[in-house]
Every structure is written in C-alpha cells, then in structure tokens.
Coordinates of C-alpha atoms in Angstrom, one line a residue:
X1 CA 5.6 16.8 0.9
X2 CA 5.4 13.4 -1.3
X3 CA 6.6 10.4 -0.1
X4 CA 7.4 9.0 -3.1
X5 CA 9.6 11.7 -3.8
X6 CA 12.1 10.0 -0.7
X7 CA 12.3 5.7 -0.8
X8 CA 13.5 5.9 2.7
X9 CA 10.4 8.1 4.3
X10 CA 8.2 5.9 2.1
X11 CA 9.8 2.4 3.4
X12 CA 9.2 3.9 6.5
X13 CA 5.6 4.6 6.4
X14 CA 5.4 1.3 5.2
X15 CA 6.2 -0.4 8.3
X16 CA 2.8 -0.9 10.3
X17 CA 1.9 -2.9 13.5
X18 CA 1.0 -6.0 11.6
X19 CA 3.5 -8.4 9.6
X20 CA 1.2 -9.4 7.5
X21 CA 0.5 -5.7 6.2
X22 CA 4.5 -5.1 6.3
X23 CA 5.0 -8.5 3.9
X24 CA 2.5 -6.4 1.4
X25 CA 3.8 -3.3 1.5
X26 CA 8.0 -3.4 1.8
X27 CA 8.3 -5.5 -1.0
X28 CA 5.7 -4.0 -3.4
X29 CA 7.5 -0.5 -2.2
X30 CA 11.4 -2.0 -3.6
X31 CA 10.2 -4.3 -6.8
X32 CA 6.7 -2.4 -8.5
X33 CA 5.9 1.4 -6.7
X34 CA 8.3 2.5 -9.5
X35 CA 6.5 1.6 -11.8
X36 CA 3.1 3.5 -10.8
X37 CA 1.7 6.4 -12.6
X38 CA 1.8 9.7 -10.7
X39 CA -1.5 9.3 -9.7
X40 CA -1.4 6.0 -8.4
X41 CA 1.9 6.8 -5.8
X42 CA -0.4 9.4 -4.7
X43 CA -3.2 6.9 -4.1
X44 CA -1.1 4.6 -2.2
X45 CA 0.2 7.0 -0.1
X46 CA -3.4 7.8 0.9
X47 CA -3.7 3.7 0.6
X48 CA -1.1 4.2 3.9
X49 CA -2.9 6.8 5.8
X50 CA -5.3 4.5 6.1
X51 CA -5.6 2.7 9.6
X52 CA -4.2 -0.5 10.0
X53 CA -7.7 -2.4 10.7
X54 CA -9.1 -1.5 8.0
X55 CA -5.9 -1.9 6.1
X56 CA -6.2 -5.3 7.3
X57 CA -9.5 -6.2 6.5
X58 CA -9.2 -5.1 2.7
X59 CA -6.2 -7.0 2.3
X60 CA -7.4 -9.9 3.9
X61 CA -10.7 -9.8 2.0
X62 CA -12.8 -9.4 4.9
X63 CA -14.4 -5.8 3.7
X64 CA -14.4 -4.1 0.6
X65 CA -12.9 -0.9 0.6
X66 CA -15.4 2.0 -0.4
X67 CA -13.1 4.2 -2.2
X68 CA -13.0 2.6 -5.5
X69 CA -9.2 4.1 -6.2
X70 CA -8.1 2.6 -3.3
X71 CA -9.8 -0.3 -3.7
X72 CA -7.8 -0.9 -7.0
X73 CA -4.6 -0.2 -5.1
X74 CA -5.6 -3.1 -3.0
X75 CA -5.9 -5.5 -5.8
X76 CA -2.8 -4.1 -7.2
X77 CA -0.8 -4.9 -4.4
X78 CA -2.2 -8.3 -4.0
X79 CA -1.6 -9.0 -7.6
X80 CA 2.1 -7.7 -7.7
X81 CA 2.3 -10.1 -4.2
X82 CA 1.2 -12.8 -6.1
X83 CA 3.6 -12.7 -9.0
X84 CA 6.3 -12.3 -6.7

C-alpha cells in the first residue's frame, strides 16, 4: 500500500533517528509532497526506505547518491528546505 495515499502513515515514516533528517522531511511532507507528480511520491517513498546513514550523507553532501531519481529527490528536498 502507498503511503502517500495516508498523510499520517507518511508523517510517520518520516520520523527517523536523526533531527536533522526529521527537519527535511516533516516539513517538505505538510508544505510541497502535494505537489509531486505521481511518480515522484513514489520515489520519495523509496527516498524513505532508504537507511538513515546514507540518508544522511546525501543530504549532507558527503556522498552522492547513485540512483539518479533519488538523487533528484535529494536536491528537491533541499531546494524546497531552502525556500522555506
């Protein structure tokens, strides 16, 4: 089953053992996941399969993520961050 089809579940799988991924994530989930295509709510729920290390690291700039679609969601996020 989707997430994004349920805020709440989706909110939830937002929360992760690091603040500094949950201050990404909550807020981009309430102001701009709404806005994504189809496509791109299924990428960032994959984005949120991901473990949080890694998660980290690509958000942080430390890595590169491989996937390129994910990748993308990365920037995304961090640009939607920045505008906010």
């Amino acid at each position: 089953m989707s997430l994004s089809n349920n805020k709440a579940r989706l909110r939830w799988a937002c929360r992760r053992g690091m603040l500094e991924l949950d201050v990404l994530f909550l807020p981009f989930v309430d102001n701009s996941f709404d806005d994504l295509s189809d496509e791109q709510k299924l990428t960032f729920e994959r984005l949120l399969e991901c473990d949080d290390p890694d998660l980290f690291a690509w958000f942080m700039g430390h890595q590169i993520c491989k996937d390129a679609a994910l990748n993308d969601m990365v920037k995304h996020i961090l640009m939607c961050a920045r505008k906010a």
